[in-house]
């Protein structure tokens, strides 16, 4: 009997690829940056997951084995279309079709499983392979890369999956309780949000990004050995379940004040991720020996139900930022649910390990991640403008996605490079959200521009604002702003040394209530600007302020002693398709702005803006 289902391993890699397009497409294309009602977006997403349940009754007419092949084939075709698509509706519908194909494939495969243990090991192996691939391409998945070169690995792994799918084992009875297939969707959620998320590790304080990614990748690959021999490595199902719960408690509590910045993910959370990934694989391994009456239809319904839980729990977590409700309970409840599924697992009848192969694969994966700097394209050499002024840019990067729904981090870096700034203020920076593809956008921008990054969480430890600069940094602190709109807001005050002067740049993205009915965020920013200017230094407040010149919150900031550095260039639209002026650069009286620019690129739903500041 095979120790691992290669069709499952490869199929999970393809499904992860598809989900890394489907999920952000919900936000950028269906959601249209918040203009679409949340219930419409949720209904669209749910419909594809609910449709997977039709696989079970359909299997009474068409053999489940054929449904598995058909679903897998649809996923492959959709993945090819995604590689050729260039955003917009083709991207959205291809990703949706690929998701449905993947869910049908998994549901039908669960109905035809010959031996549960190899399939669970294959599932864990797929998560490990997806972790390694995602880290090796820095989170910029192959689907977002243009040209001929990305097609080579895409065709290779799709071909391998198609070959494995064609040679998949035939139908027979499984050996575990049907309910254990409920674990597949929640396991994928915990992996994508936390345990296998290399970007989250890169965002943790005190870790070089490449090292953190390599550690998480190695843990993911090595965990496959635990999934294959759970009794040998963990002795009892309570061990991995306890480890998983402990790990997600670390996720829930893993925020600290580091170097004056609140809400940062501390260094120890990387160890919690490693523990969680090994424990997650152990849980999948033990699930294969949970006893219970077995029927193919129940297996299929449980698999589809697990993926329905995936999307429900994911929306419960990420929609909480819009609703202003707690969400840290979601991964904890998910882990407890997985524990409840496997706690009654019995001693496996047999275990076949392949530790040597796994160790070799881990070495290869780590080397692939470590080799990233050797082939990374950081763009052309450049230098900030040298005309005696301080060139400052501000850009709401929309989690790294353009108006057409494609991932545009590299193009955003190109647009900023063309402005030749000394300082860049970034808003809506996503460093690890599964919803947006699980990449560290700040690290990608920082490395491509060759600028030092200063990070400040807002919504949580991996979503917020940042400042990039080539100037010496003399101080850093941030202040959480009053509750208002979605995702939360903060103000990051960074002291810089420029031409022998000390200046403070405050980077923020306000999230006010509707129509600025509450002015507290503006009042806090005004107070911070006044406080920063007490010793006579000049202060710059920049970012997506979500307010128009002449509005009530604008007047609050003007009364705090700030002036409009973009005044000579008004009107100055800051979004690609409207006359809105909501991104600003405000300065104290000792500075004046010139040479403002707002190129109309569509790499985000905001334009990058820039201005040169000079002493009066």
Coordinates of C-alpha atoms in Angstrom, one line a residue:
X1 CA 0.0 0.0 0.0
X2 CA 1.3 3.5 -0.9
X3 CA 2.4 5.6 2.0
X4 CA 1.2 8.8 0.4
X5 CA -1.4 9.8 -2.2
X6 CA 0.6 11.8 -4.7
X7 CA -2.5 12.9 -6.5
X8 CA -3.7 14.4 -3.3
X9 CA -0.4 16.1 -2.6
X10 CA -0.2 17.7 -6.0
X11 CA -3.9 18.6 -6.1
X12 CA -3.7 20.5 -2.9
X13 CA -0.8 22.5 -4.3
X14 CA -3.0 23.4 -7.3
X15 CA -6.0 24.2 -5.1
X16 CA -3.8 26.5 -2.9
X17 CA -2.7 28.3 -6.1
X18 CA -6.3 28.8 -7.1
X19 CA -7.4 30.0 -3.7
X20 CA -4.6 32.5 -3.7
X21 CA -6.3 34.1 -6.7
X22 CA -10.0 33.5 -5.7
X23 CA -9.8 35.0 -2.2
X24 CA -8.2 38.4 -3.2
X25 CA -10.5 38.5 -6.3
X26 CA -13.5 38.5 -3.9
X27 CA -12.2 41.7 -2.3
X28 CA -10.9 43.5 -5.4
X29 CA -13.3 42.4 -8.1
X30 CA -16.5 41.2 -6.4
X31 CA -16.0 43.5 -3.4
X32 CA -14.8 46.5 -5.5
X33 CA -12.8 47.9 -2.6
X34 CA -15.8 48.1 -0.3
X35 CA -18.4 49.4 -2.8
X36 CA -20.2 46.0 -3.0
X37 CA -22.5 45.0 -0.1
X38 CA -20.8 42.5 2.1
X39 CA -23.8 40.1 1.8
X40 CA -23.4 40.0 -2.0
X41 CA -19.8 39.2 -1.7
X42 CA -20.4 36.6 0.9
X43 CA -23.2 35.0 -1.1
X44 CA -20.9 34.8 -4.2
X45 CA -18.2 33.0 -2.2
X46 CA -20.6 30.7 -0.4
X47 CA -22.3 29.6 -3.6
X48 CA -19.2 27.8 -4.9
X49 CA -18.6 26.0 -1.6
X50 CA -22.2 25.0 -1.3
X51 CA -22.2 23.7 -4.9
X52 CA -19.6 21.1 -3.9
X53 CA -22.3 19.2 -1.9
X54 CA -23.9 18.3 -5.2
X55 CA -21.1 15.9 -5.8
X56 CA -22.7 13.5 -3.3
X57 CA -26.1 13.0 -5.0
X58 CA -24.4 13.2 -8.4
X59 CA -22.3 10.2 -7.5
X60 CA -25.4 8.1 -7.7
X61 CA -25.6 8.8 -11.4
X62 CA -21.9 9.2 -12.3
X63 CA -19.3 7.1 -10.5
X64 CA -17.4 9.1 -7.9
X65 CA -14.1 8.2 -9.5
X66 CA -15.1 9.9 -12.7
X67 CA -16.3 12.9 -10.8
X68 CA -12.9 13.1 -9.1
X69 CA -11.2 13.0 -12.5
X70 CA -13.6 15.6 -13.9
X71 CA -13.2 17.9 -11.0
X72 CA -9.4 17.7 -11.1
X73 CA -9.4 18.3 -14.8
X74 CA -11.6 21.4 -14.4
X75 CA -9.1 22.7 -11.8
X76 CA -6.2 22.1 -14.1
X77 CA -7.9 23.9 -17.0
X78 CA -8.9 26.8 -14.8
X79 CA -5.3 27.1 -13.5
X80 CA -4.0 27.3 -17.1
X81 CA -6.6 30.0 -17.9
X82 CA -5.5 32.0 -14.8
X83 CA -1.9 31.9 -16.0
X84 CA -3.0 33.4 -19.3
X85 CA -5.6 35.8 -17.9
X86 CA -4.8 39.5 -17.1
X87 CA -7.2 40.3 -14.3
X88 CA -10.8 41.3 -14.5
X89 CA -13.8 39.0 -15.0
X90 CA -11.7 36.3 -16.7
X91 CA -9.6 36.0 -13.6
X92 CA -12.6 36.0 -11.3
X93 CA -14.6 33.3 -13.1
X94 CA -11.6 31.1 -13.9
X95 CA -10.6 31.2 -10.2
X96 CA -14.2 30.4 -9.2
X97 CA -14.4 27.5 -11.7
X98 CA -11.0 26.2 -10.5
X99 CA -12.2 26.3 -6.9
X100 CA -15.3 24.4 -7.7
X101 CA -13.3 21.8 -9.6
X102 CA -11.0 21.4 -6.7
X103 CA -13.8 21.0 -4.2
X104 CA -15.5 18.4 -6.4
X105 CA -12.2 16.6 -6.8
X106 CA -11.6 16.5 -3.1
X107 CA -15.2 15.5 -2.2
X108 CA -15.3 12.7 -4.8
X109 CA -11.8 11.5 -3.8
X110 CA -12.9 11.2 -0.2
X111 CA -15.9 9.1 -1.4
X112 CA -13.5 6.7 -3.2
X113 CA -10.7 6.5 -0.8
X114 CA -8.9 3.2 -0.6
X115 CA -6.9 3.9 2.6
X116 CA -7.4 7.0 4.7
X117 CA -3.8 7.3 6.0
X118 CA -2.1 7.8 2.6
X119 CA -4.7 10.4 1.7
X120 CA -4.2 12.3 5.0
X121 CA -0.4 12.1 4.5
X122 CA -0.9 13.4 0.9
X123 CA -3.0 16.3 2.2
X124 CA -0.3 17.3 4.7
X125 CA 2.3 16.9 2.0
X126 CA 0.3 19.2 -0.2
X127 CA 0.3 21.9 2.5
X128 CA 4.0 21.5 2.9
X129 CA 4.7 21.7 -0.8
X130 CA 2.5 24.8 -1.1
X131 CA 4.4 26.4 1.8
X132 CA 7.7 25.7 0.1
X133 CA 6.6 26.9 -3.3
X134 CA 5.0 30.1 -1.9
X135 CA 8.1 31.0 0.1
X136 CA 10.5 30.2 -2.8
X137 CA 8.7 32.7 -5.0
X138 CA 8.5 35.3 -2.1
X139 CA 4.7 35.1 -2.1
X140 CA 4.5 36.4 -5.7
X141 CA 2.8 33.3 -7.0
X142 CA 3.5 32.0 -10.5
X143 CA 0.1 33.1 -11.6
X144 CA 1.1 36.7 -11.1
X145 CA 4.3 36.4 -13.1
X146 CA 4.4 37.1 -16.8
X147 CA 6.4 35.8 -19.7
X148 CA 7.4 32.3 -20.7
X149 CA 9.5 31.3 -17.6
X150 CA 6.6 30.9 -15.1
X151 CA 4.8 28.6 -17.5
X152 CA 7.6 26.0 -17.2
X153 CA 7.0 25.1 -13.5
X154 CA 3.2 25.6 -13.9
X155 CA 3.0 23.1 -16.8
X156 CA 5.3 20.7 -14.9
X157 CA 3.3 20.5 -11.7
X158 CA -0.1 20.5 -13.5
X159 CA 1.2 17.7 -15.7
X160 CA 2.3 15.7 -12.7
X161 CA -1.1 16.2 -11.1
X162 CA -2.9 15.1 -14.3
X163 CA -0.6 12.0 -14.5
X164 CA -1.2 11.1 -10.8
X165 CA -5.0 11.8 -11.2
X166 CA -5.2 9.4 -14.1
X167 CA -3.5 6.7 -12.1
X168 CA -5.4 7.2 -8.9
X169 CA -6.5 4.1 -6.9
X170 CA -10.0 2.7 -7.6
X171 CA -13.0 2.8 -5.4
X172 CA -13.1 0.9 -2.1
X173 CA -14.2 1.3 1.5
X174 CA -12.2 3.6 3.7
X175 CA -11.0 2.8 7.1
X176 CA -12.0 5.8 9.3
X177 CA -15.1 7.6 10.5
X178 CA -16.6 9.8 7.8
X179 CA -16.5 12.8 10.2
X180 CA -12.8 13.1 10.1
X181 CA -13.0 14.6 6.6
X182 CA -14.6 17.7 8.2
X183 CA -11.0 18.5 9.3
X184 CA -9.7 19.2 5.7
X185 CA -11.1 22.7 5.4
X186 CA -10.3 23.9 8.9
X187 CA -6.8 22.4 8.6
X188 CA -6.3 24.4 5.4
X189 CA -7.5 27.6 7.1
X190 CA -5.1 27.2 10.1
X191 CA -2.3 26.4 7.7
X192 CA -3.0 29.4 5.5
X193 CA -3.6 31.9 8.3
X194 CA -0.9 30.8 10.6
X195 CA 1.1 27.6 10.8
X196 CA 2.3 27.4 7.3
X197 CA 2.3 31.2 6.6
X198 CA 6.0 32.1 5.9
X199 CA 5.0 35.8 5.4
X200 CA 3.6 36.0 9.0
X201 CA 7.0 34.7 10.2
X202 CA 8.8 37.3 8.1
X203 CA 6.7 40.0 9.8
X204 CA 7.8 38.9 13.3
X205 CA 10.2 41.2 15.1
X206 CA 13.8 40.1 15.5
X207 CA 13.9 37.7 12.6
X208 CA 15.7 38.2 9.2
X209 CA 12.9 37.7 6.7
X210 CA 14.7 35.0 4.8
X211 CA 15.6 33.0 7.9
X212 CA 12.0 33.1 9.2
X213 CA 10.6 31.9 5.9
X214 CA 13.2 29.1 5.8
X215 CA 12.3 28.0 9.3
X216 CA 8.6 27.8 8.6
X217 CA 9.2 26.0 5.3
X218 CA 11.5 23.4 6.9
X219 CA 8.9 22.8 9.6
X220 CA 6.2 22.3 7.1
X221 CA 8.1 19.8 5.0
X222 CA 9.4 17.9 8.1
X223 CA 5.8 17.7 9.5
X224 CA 4.9 15.3 6.7
X225 CA 6.9 12.6 8.5
X226 CA 4.7 13.2 11.5
X227 CA 1.5 12.9 9.5
X228 CA 2.8 9.6 8.1
X229 CA 3.7 8.1 11.5
X230 CA 1.7 10.0 14.1
X231 CA 2.0 7.3 16.8
X232 CA 5.8 7.1 16.5
X233 CA 6.3 10.9 16.8
X234 CA 3.5 11.9 19.2
X235 CA 2.5 8.7 21.0
X236 CA -1.1 9.8 21.6
X237 CA -3.6 12.0 19.8
X238 CA -3.8 14.4 22.8
X239 CA -0.2 15.5 22.1
X240 CA -0.7 17.1 18.7
X241 CA -4.1 18.4 19.6
X242 CA -2.7 20.1 22.7
X243 CA 0.2 21.5 20.6
X244 CA -2.2 22.8 18.0
X245 CA -4.4 24.6 20.6
X246 CA -1.3 26.0 22.3
X247 CA 0.0 27.3 19.0
X248 CA -3.2 29.1 18.0
X249 CA -3.4 30.6 21.5
X250 CA 0.0 32.0 20.7
X251 CA -1.5 33.4 17.5
X252 CA -4.4 35.0 19.5
X253 CA -2.0 36.5 22.1
X254 CA 1.0 37.2 19.9
X255 CA 1.3 41.0 20.0
X256 CA 3.7 43.1 21.8
X257 CA 5.3 46.6 21.9
X258 CA 8.7 46.4 20.2
X259 CA 11.0 49.4 19.8
X260 CA 8.2 51.8 20.6
X261 CA 5.6 50.3 18.1
X262 CA 2.5 48.7 19.5
X263 CA 0.9 45.5 18.2
X264 CA 4.0 43.9 16.6
X265 CA 4.3 40.1 16.3
X266 CA 7.1 39.2 18.8
X267 CA 9.9 36.9 17.8
X268 CA 8.6 33.9 19.8
X269 CA 5.6 33.6 17.5
X270 CA 7.8 31.9 14.9
X271 CA 8.4 29.0 17.3
X272 CA 4.6 28.9 17.9
X273 CA 4.1 28.6 14.1
X274 CA 6.6 25.7 13.9
X275 CA 4.8 23.9 16.8
X276 CA 1.5 24.5 15.2
X277 CA 2.5 23.1 11.8
X278 CA 4.0 19.9 13.3
X279 CA 0.9 19.5 15.5
X280 CA -1.4 20.1 12.6
X281 CA 0.3 17.4 10.6
X282 CA 0.0 15.1 13.6
X283 CA -3.7 15.7 13.9
X284 CA -4.2 14.8 10.2
X285 CA -2.2 11.7 10.7
X286 CA -4.2 10.6 13.8
X287 CA -7.5 11.4 12.0
X288 CA -6.9 8.4 9.7
X289 CA -7.4 6.0 12.7
X290 CA -10.6 7.5 14.2
X291 CA -13.1 4.6 14.3
X292 CA -16.7 4.7 13.2
X293 CA -19.2 3.4 10.7
X294 CA -18.2 4.3 7.2
X295 CA -20.2 5.2 4.1
X296 CA -18.9 6.9 0.9
X297 CA -21.8 9.5 0.9
X298 CA -21.0 10.5 4.4
X299 CA -17.3 10.9 3.6
X300 CA -18.1 13.2 0.7
X301 CA -20.6 15.3 2.7
X302 CA -18.1 15.6 5.5
X303 CA -15.4 16.8 3.1
X304 CA -17.7 19.3 1.5
X305 CA -18.8 20.4 4.9
X306 CA -15.3 20.9 6.1
X307 CA -14.7 23.3 3.2
X308 CA -17.9 25.1 3.9
X309 CA -16.5 25.6 7.5
X310 CA -13.4 26.9 5.9
X311 CA -15.1 29.8 4.1
X312 CA -17.5 30.5 7.0
X313 CA -14.7 30.7 9.5
X314 CA -12.5 32.7 7.2
X315 CA -15.3 35.3 6.7
X316 CA -15.9 35.3 10.5
X317 CA -12.3 36.2 11.0
X318 CA -11.7 38.8 8.3
X319 CA -15.2 40.4 8.3
X320 CA -14.7 41.2 12.0
X321 CA -12.4 44.0 11.0
X322 CA -15.3 45.7 9.1
X323 CA -17.9 44.9 11.8
X324 CA -15.6 45.9 14.7
X325 CA -16.1 42.6 16.5
X326 CA -13.5 40.3 18.1
X327 CA -12.0 37.7 15.8
X328 CA -9.1 36.0 17.7
X329 CA -11.5 33.3 18.8
X330 CA -11.8 32.0 15.3
X331 CA -8.5 30.0 15.1
X332 CA -8.9 28.9 18.7
X333 CA -12.3 27.4 18.0
X334 CA -11.1 25.9 14.8
X335 CA -8.2 24.1 16.6
X336 CA -10.6 22.9 19.3
X337 CA -12.9 21.6 16.7
X338 CA -10.1 19.6 15.1
X339 CA -9.1 18.3 18.5
X340 CA -12.7 17.1 19.1
X341 CA -12.6 15.2 15.8
X342 CA -9.5 13.2 16.5
X343 CA -9.4 12.8 20.2
X344 CA -10.9 9.3 20.0
X345 CA -8.4 8.1 17.5
X346 CA -7.1 4.6 18.1
X347 CA -3.7 3.1 17.7
X348 CA -2.9 2.9 13.9
X349 CA -2.7 -0.6 12.6
X350 CA 0.5 0.2 10.7
X351 CA 2.7 3.1 10.1
X352 CA 5.1 3.4 7.2
X353 CA 7.6 6.2 7.6
X354 CA 9.8 7.9 5.0
X355 CA 11.8 10.3 7.2
X356 CA 14.9 10.2 4.9
X357 CA 12.9 11.3 1.9
X358 CA 11.2 14.0 4.0
X359 CA 14.5 15.2 5.4
X360 CA 16.0 15.5 1.9
X361 CA 12.9 17.4 0.7
X362 CA 13.3 19.8 3.6
X363 CA 16.9 20.5 2.7
X364 CA 15.9 21.2 -0.9
X365 CA 13.1 23.4 0.1
X366 CA 15.2 25.5 2.5
X367 CA 17.9 25.9 -0.2
X368 CA 15.2 27.1 -2.6
X369 CA 14.1 29.7 -0.1
X370 CA 17.6 30.7 0.7
X371 CA 18.4 31.2 -3.0
X372 CA 15.7 33.8 -3.5
X373 CA 18.2 36.8 -3.3
X374 CA 20.2 35.2 -6.1
X375 CA 17.5 35.6 -8.7
X376 CA 15.3 38.3 -7.2
X377 CA 14.6 41.1 -9.7
X378 CA 14.9 44.3 -7.7
X379 CA 14.5 46.6 -10.7
X380 CA 17.0 49.2 -12.1
X381 CA 19.4 51.1 -9.9
X382 CA 18.1 54.4 -8.7
X383 CA 18.8 57.2 -6.3
X384 CA 16.4 59.7 -4.6
X385 CA 16.3 63.1 -6.2
X386 CA 19.2 65.3 -5.3
X387 CA 18.0 68.9 -5.7
X388 CA 18.3 70.1 -2.1
X389 CA 14.8 69.2 -1.1
X390 CA 13.2 66.3 0.8
X391 CA 11.2 64.2 -1.7
X392 CA 8.3 62.5 0.0
X393 CA 5.8 60.1 -1.5
X394 CA 2.6 58.6 -0.1
X395 CA 0.8 55.6 -1.5
X396 CA -2.2 53.6 -0.4
X397 CA -1.1 50.2 -1.9
X398 CA -4.5 48.4 -1.4
X399 CA -2.8 45.2 -0.1
X400 CA -0.8 45.0 -3.3
X401 CA -3.6 44.7 -5.8
X402 CA -4.5 46.9 -8.8
X403 CA -7.9 48.0 -10.2
X404 CA -8.0 44.9 -12.4
X405 CA -7.6 42.5 -9.4
X406 CA -4.1 41.5 -10.3
X407 CA -1.2 41.5 -7.8
X408 CA 0.8 44.7 -8.5
X409 CA 3.5 45.0 -5.8
X410 CA 6.3 45.0 -8.3
X411 CA 4.5 47.7 -10.5
X412 CA 3.8 49.7 -7.3
X413 CA 7.6 49.6 -6.6
X414 CA 8.3 50.8 -10.1
X415 CA 5.8 53.7 -9.8
X416 CA 7.4 54.8 -6.5
X417 CA 10.9 54.4 -7.9
X418 CA 10.0 56.8 -10.7
X419 CA 9.1 59.5 -8.1
X420 CA 12.6 59.2 -6.6
X421 CA 11.6 59.8 -3.0
X422 CA 13.7 59.9 0.2
X423 CA 10.7 58.9 2.3
X424 CA 7.7 56.8 1.3
X425 CA 4.5 56.6 3.5
X426 CA 2.5 53.5 2.8
X427 CA -1.1 52.7 3.7
X428 CA -3.1 49.5 3.6
X429 CA 0.0 47.3 3.8
X430 CA -0.7 43.6 4.1
X431 CA 2.0 41.4 5.3
X432 CA 0.4 38.0 5.6
X433 CA -3.4 37.8 5.3
X434 CA -4.6 34.6 3.7
X435 CA -7.5 36.7 2.3
X436 CA -5.0 38.6 0.2
X437 CA -2.7 35.8 -0.8
X438 CA -0.4 35.5 2.2
X439 CA 2.5 37.6 1.2
X440 CA 4.7 40.2 2.9
X441 CA 4.1 43.2 0.7
X442 CA 6.2 45.5 2.9
X443 CA 9.2 43.3 2.5
X444 CA 8.7 43.1 -1.2
X445 CA 8.5 46.9 -1.6
X446 CA 11.4 47.6 0.7
X447 CA 13.7 45.2 -1.0
X448 CA 12.8 46.4 -4.5
X449 CA 13.3 50.0 -3.6
X450 CA 16.4 49.4 -1.4
X451 CA 14.9 51.4 1.4
X452 CA 14.7 50.7 5.2
X453 CA 11.2 49.8 6.4
X454 CA 9.6 50.9 9.6
X455 CA 6.4 49.0 10.3
X456 CA 3.3 49.9 12.4
X457 CA 0.4 47.5 12.8
X458 CA -3.2 48.9 12.6
X459 CA -5.8 46.2 12.1
X460 CA -3.6 43.4 13.5
X461 CA 0.1 42.5 13.6
X462 CA 0.3 42.0 9.8
X463 CA -2.0 44.7 8.4
X464 CA -1.2 48.4 8.8
X465 CA 1.0 51.3 7.7
X466 CA 4.7 51.7 7.1
X467 CA 7.4 54.2 6.2
X468 CA 10.3 53.6 3.9
X469 CA 13.4 55.8 3.8
X470 CA 17.1 56.1 3.0
X471 CA 17.6 58.6 5.8
X472 CA 19.0 57.9 9.3
X473 CA 16.2 57.0 11.7
X474 CA 16.5 58.7 15.1
X475 CA 13.3 57.6 16.8
X476 CA 10.2 55.5 16.3
X477 CA 6.8 55.4 18.1
X478 CA 3.2 54.9 17.2
X479 CA -0.1 55.8 18.7
X480 CA -3.3 53.8 18.3
X481 CA -6.1 56.1 17.1
X482 CA -9.7 56.1 18.3
X483 CA -12.1 53.5 17.0
X484 CA -13.9 54.5 13.9
X485 CA -14.2 52.7 10.6
X486 CA -13.0 49.3 9.6
X487 CA -9.5 47.8 10.2
X488 CA -8.5 50.2 12.9
X489 CA -6.0 53.1 12.6
X490 CA -2.8 54.3 14.1
X491 CA -0.2 57.1 13.7
X492 CA 3.5 56.2 13.2
X493 CA 5.9 59.0 14.2
X494 CA 9.4 58.5 12.8
X495 CA 12.2 60.8 13.6
X496 CA 14.6 61.3 10.7
X497 CA 17.9 63.2 10.2
X498 CA 17.9 65.2 7.0
X499 CA 20.6 67.7 6.0
X500 CA 21.6 68.2 9.6
X501 CA 18.0 68.8 10.7
X502 CA 15.7 66.6 12.8
X503 CA 12.3 66.2 11.4
X504 CA 9.4 63.9 12.2
X505 CA 7.2 62.2 9.6
X506 CA 3.9 60.9 10.8
X507 CA 2.5 58.1 8.7
X508 CA -1.2 57.3 9.1
X509 CA -4.3 56.0 7.4
X510 CA -7.4 57.3 9.2
X511 CA -10.5 55.1 9.5
X512 CA -13.2 57.6 10.5
X513 CA -16.8 56.8 11.1
X514 CA -19.2 57.8 8.4
X515 CA -19.0 61.5 7.4
X516 CA -16.5 62.1 10.2
X517 CA -19.3 62.2 12.7
X518 CA -16.5 61.7 15.3
X519 CA -13.5 63.9 15.0
X520 CA -11.3 62.2 17.6
X521 CA -8.9 60.7 15.1
X522 CA -8.2 64.1 13.5
X523 CA -7.9 65.6 17.0
X524 CA -5.4 62.9 18.0
X525 CA -3.3 63.5 14.9
X526 CA -3.3 67.2 15.5
X527 CA -2.2 66.7 19.1
X528 CA 0.6 64.3 17.9
X529 CA 1.8 66.9 15.4
X530 CA 1.9 69.6 18.0
X531 CA 3.7 67.4 20.5
X532 CA 6.3 66.4 17.8
X533 CA 7.0 70.0 17.0
X534 CA 7.5 71.2 20.5
X535 CA 11.3 71.2 20.3
X536 CA 11.2 73.3 17.1
X537 CA 11.5 70.5 14.7
X538 CA 9.5 70.4 11.5
X539 CA 6.7 67.8 11.2
X540 CA 5.2 66.1 8.2
X541 CA 1.8 64.3 8.4
X542 CA 1.2 62.1 5.3
X543 CA -1.0 59.3 4.1
X544 CA -4.5 58.3 3.2
X545 CA -6.4 60.7 5.5
X546 CA -9.8 59.9 4.1
X547 CA -10.8 63.6 4.2
X548 CA -11.2 66.4 1.7
X549 CA -9.6 69.9 1.9
X550 CA -12.0 72.3 3.7
X551 CA -13.8 69.5 5.6
X552 CA -14.4 69.6 9.3
X553 CA -11.5 67.2 10.1
X554 CA -9.3 69.2 7.7
X555 CA -10.0 72.3 9.8
X556 CA -9.0 70.4 12.9
X557 CA -5.6 69.6 11.4
X558 CA -5.1 73.2 10.2
X559 CA -5.8 74.6 13.7
X560 CA -3.0 72.2 15.0
X561 CA -0.5 74.3 13.0
X562 CA -0.3 72.2 9.8
X563 CA -0.4 73.6 6.3
X564 CA -1.1 72.0 2.9
X565 CA 2.1 71.1 1.1
X566 CA 0.0 70.3 -2.0
X567 CA -1.9 73.6 -2.1
X568 CA -0.1 75.1 -5.2
X569 CA -1.2 72.0 -7.1
X570 CA -4.9 71.9 -6.2
X571 CA -7.1 70.4 -7.4
X572 CA -5.0 67.3 -6.9
X573 CA -6.9 64.0 -7.4
X574 CA -5.5 61.0 -5.5
X575 CA -7.6 58.2 -7.0
X576 CA -7.4 56.9 -10.6
X577 CA -11.0 57.3 -11.6
X578 CA -12.4 60.2 -9.6
X579 CA -11.6 63.8 -8.5
X580 CA -11.3 62.7 -4.8
X581 CA -8.5 64.4 -2.9
X582 CA -8.1 62.2 0.2
X583 CA -4.3 61.4 0.3
X584 CA -2.4 64.4 1.7
X585 CA 1.0 65.7 2.8
X586 CA 0.6 68.3 5.6
X587 CA 3.6 70.2 7.1
X588 CA 4.4 72.6 9.8
X589 CA 5.1 76.2 8.9
X590 CA 8.8 75.8 8.3
X591 CA 8.3 73.7 5.2
X592 CA 6.8 74.4 1.8
X593 CA 6.0 72.0 -1.0
X594 CA 6.9 72.1 -4.7
X595 CA 7.0 69.8 -7.8
X596 CA 3.9 67.7 -6.7
X597 CA 3.1 64.6 -8.8
X598 CA 0.2 62.2 -8.8
X599 CA 0.7 59.8 -11.8
X600 CA -2.6 58.2 -12.9
X601 CA -1.4 54.6 -12.7
X602 CA -4.0 51.9 -11.8
X603 CA -1.8 49.7 -9.6
X604 CA -4.1 50.4 -6.6
X605 CA -7.4 52.2 -6.1
X606 CA -5.3 55.2 -5.1
X607 CA -2.6 57.1 -7.0
X608 CA 0.9 57.5 -5.6
X609 CA 1.5 61.1 -4.7
X610 CA 4.7 62.9 -4.1
X611 CA 6.0 66.4 -3.3
X612 CA 9.4 68.0 -2.6
X613 CA 9.6 69.8 0.7
X614 CA 12.1 72.6 1.3
X615 CA 12.7 75.0 4.2
X616 CA 11.0 78.3 4.0

